[in-house]
Rosetta silent file (secondary structure, phi, psi, omega in degrees, C-alpha in Angstrom):
SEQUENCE: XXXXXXXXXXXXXXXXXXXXXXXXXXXXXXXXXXXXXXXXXXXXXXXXXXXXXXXXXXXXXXXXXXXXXXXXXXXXXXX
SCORE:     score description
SCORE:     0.000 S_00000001
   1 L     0.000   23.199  179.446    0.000    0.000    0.000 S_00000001
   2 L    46.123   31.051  141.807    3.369    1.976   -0.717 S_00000001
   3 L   139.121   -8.908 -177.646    4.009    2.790    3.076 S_00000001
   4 L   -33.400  -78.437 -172.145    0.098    3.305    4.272 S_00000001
   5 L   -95.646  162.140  164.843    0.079    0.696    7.041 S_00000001
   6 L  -148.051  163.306 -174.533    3.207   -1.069    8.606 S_00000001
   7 L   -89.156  178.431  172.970    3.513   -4.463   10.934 S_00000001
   8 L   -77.348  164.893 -160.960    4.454   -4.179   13.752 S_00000001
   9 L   -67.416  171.255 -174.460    8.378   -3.552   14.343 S_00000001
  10 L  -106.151  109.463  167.657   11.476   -6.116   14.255 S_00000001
  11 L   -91.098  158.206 -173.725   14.778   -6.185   16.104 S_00000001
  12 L  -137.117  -43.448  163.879   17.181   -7.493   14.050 S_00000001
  13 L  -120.421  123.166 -177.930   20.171   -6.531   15.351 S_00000001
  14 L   -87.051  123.618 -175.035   20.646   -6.333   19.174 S_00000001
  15 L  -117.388   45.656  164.293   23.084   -4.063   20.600 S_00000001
  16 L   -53.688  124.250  179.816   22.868   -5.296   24.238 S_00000001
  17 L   105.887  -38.289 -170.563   26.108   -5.131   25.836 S_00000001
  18 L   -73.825  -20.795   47.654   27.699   -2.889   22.997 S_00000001
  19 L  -159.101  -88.833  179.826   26.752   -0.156   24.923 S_00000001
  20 L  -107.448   21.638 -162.202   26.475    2.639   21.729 S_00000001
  21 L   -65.264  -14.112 -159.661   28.823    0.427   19.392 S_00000001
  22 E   -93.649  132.342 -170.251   26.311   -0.382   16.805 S_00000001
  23 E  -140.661  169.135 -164.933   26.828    2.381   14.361 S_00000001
  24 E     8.359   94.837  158.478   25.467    4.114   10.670 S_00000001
  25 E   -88.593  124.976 -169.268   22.978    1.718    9.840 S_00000001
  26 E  -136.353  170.219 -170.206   21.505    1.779    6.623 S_00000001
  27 E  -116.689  125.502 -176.490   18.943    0.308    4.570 S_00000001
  28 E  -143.128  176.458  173.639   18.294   -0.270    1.029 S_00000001
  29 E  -171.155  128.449  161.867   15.191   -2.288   -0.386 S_00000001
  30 E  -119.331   94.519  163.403   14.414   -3.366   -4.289 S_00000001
  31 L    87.298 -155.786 -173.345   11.809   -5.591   -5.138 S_00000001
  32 L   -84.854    3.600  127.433   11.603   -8.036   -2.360 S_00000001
  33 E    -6.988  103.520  167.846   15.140   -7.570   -1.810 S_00000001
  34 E  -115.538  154.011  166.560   16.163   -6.067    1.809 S_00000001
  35 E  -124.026  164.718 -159.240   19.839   -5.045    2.445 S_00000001
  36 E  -163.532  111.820  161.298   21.093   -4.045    6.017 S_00000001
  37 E  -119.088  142.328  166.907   24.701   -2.386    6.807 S_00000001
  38 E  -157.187 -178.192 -157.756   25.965   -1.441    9.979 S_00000001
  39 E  -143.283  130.036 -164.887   29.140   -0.805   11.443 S_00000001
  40 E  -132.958  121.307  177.828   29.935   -2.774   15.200 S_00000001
  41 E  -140.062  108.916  164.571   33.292   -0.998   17.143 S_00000001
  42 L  -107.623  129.395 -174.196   33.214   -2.483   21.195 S_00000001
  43 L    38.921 -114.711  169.537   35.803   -1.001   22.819 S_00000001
  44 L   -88.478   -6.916  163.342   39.298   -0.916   22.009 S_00000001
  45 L   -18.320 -162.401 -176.018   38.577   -3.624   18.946 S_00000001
  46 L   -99.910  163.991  163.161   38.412   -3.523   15.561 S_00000001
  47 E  -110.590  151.458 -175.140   35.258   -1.786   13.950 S_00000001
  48 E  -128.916  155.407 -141.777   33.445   -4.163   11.566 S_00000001
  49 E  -122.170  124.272  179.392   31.429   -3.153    8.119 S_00000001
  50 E  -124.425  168.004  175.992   28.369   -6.355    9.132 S_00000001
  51 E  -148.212  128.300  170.527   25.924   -7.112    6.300 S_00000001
  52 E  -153.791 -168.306 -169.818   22.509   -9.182    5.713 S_00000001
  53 L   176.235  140.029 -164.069   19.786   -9.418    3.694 S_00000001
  54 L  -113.342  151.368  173.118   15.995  -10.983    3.217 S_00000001
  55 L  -105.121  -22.417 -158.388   15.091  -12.330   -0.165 S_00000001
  56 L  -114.204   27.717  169.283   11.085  -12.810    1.188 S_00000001
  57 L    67.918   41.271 -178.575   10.572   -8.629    1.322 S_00000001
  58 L    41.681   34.374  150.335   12.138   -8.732    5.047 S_00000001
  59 L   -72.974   -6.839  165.120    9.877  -11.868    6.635 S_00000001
  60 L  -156.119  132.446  169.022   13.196  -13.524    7.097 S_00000001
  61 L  -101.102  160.797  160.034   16.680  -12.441    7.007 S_00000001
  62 L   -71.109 -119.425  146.472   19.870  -14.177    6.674 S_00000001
  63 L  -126.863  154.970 -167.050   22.361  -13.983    9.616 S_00000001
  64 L   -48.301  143.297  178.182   24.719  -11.206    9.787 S_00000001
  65 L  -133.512  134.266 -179.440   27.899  -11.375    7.613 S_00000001
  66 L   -69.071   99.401  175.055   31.185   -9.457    8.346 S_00000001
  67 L   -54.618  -42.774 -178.768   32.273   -7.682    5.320 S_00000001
  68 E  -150.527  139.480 -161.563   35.190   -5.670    6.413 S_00000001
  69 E  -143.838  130.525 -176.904   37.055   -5.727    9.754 S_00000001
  70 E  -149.966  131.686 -160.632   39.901   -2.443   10.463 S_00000001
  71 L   -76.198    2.056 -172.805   41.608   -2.195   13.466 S_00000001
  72 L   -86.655 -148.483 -153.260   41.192    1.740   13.813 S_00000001
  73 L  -112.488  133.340 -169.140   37.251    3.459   14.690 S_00000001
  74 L  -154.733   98.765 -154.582   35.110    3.449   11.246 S_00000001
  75 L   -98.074  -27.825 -157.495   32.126    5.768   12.469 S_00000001
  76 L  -151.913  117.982 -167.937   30.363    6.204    9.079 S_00000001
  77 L   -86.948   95.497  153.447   28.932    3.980    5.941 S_00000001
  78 L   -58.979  126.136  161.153   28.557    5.457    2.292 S_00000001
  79 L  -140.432    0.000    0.000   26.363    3.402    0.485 S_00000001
């Protein structure tokens, strides 16, 4: 209904424990096609570029996949 109604919401990625680590999250959606980026830095670690994506129009996703791992702080995603 091009955005009229919505279900109710999802968590998908939890960032219990990370305390504010989960960072620029973004979104993309084609066809029933969802994409998901985010960026995970916990303390002094590496920050990591995570990726997933639903094929069924976001009733199921796949499980998160690390894309890119750098040991400095990587605060912000271009997509």
């Amino acid at each position: 209904d091009g955005g009229t109604t919505w279900e109710t919401r999802k968590l998908l990625v939890s960032n219990a424990g990370l305390d504010d680590a989960v960072r620029s999250q973004k979104m993309y959606v084609s066809g029933n096609y969802v994409h998901i980026s985010y960026i995970v830095k916990v303390g002094l670690g590496p920050s990591e570029l995570f990726y997933m994506r639903s094929t069924d129009g976001g009733q199921t996703f796949e499980a998160p996949k690390v894309l890119y791992s750098v040991p400095q702080s990587m605060t912000e995603l271009k997509v």
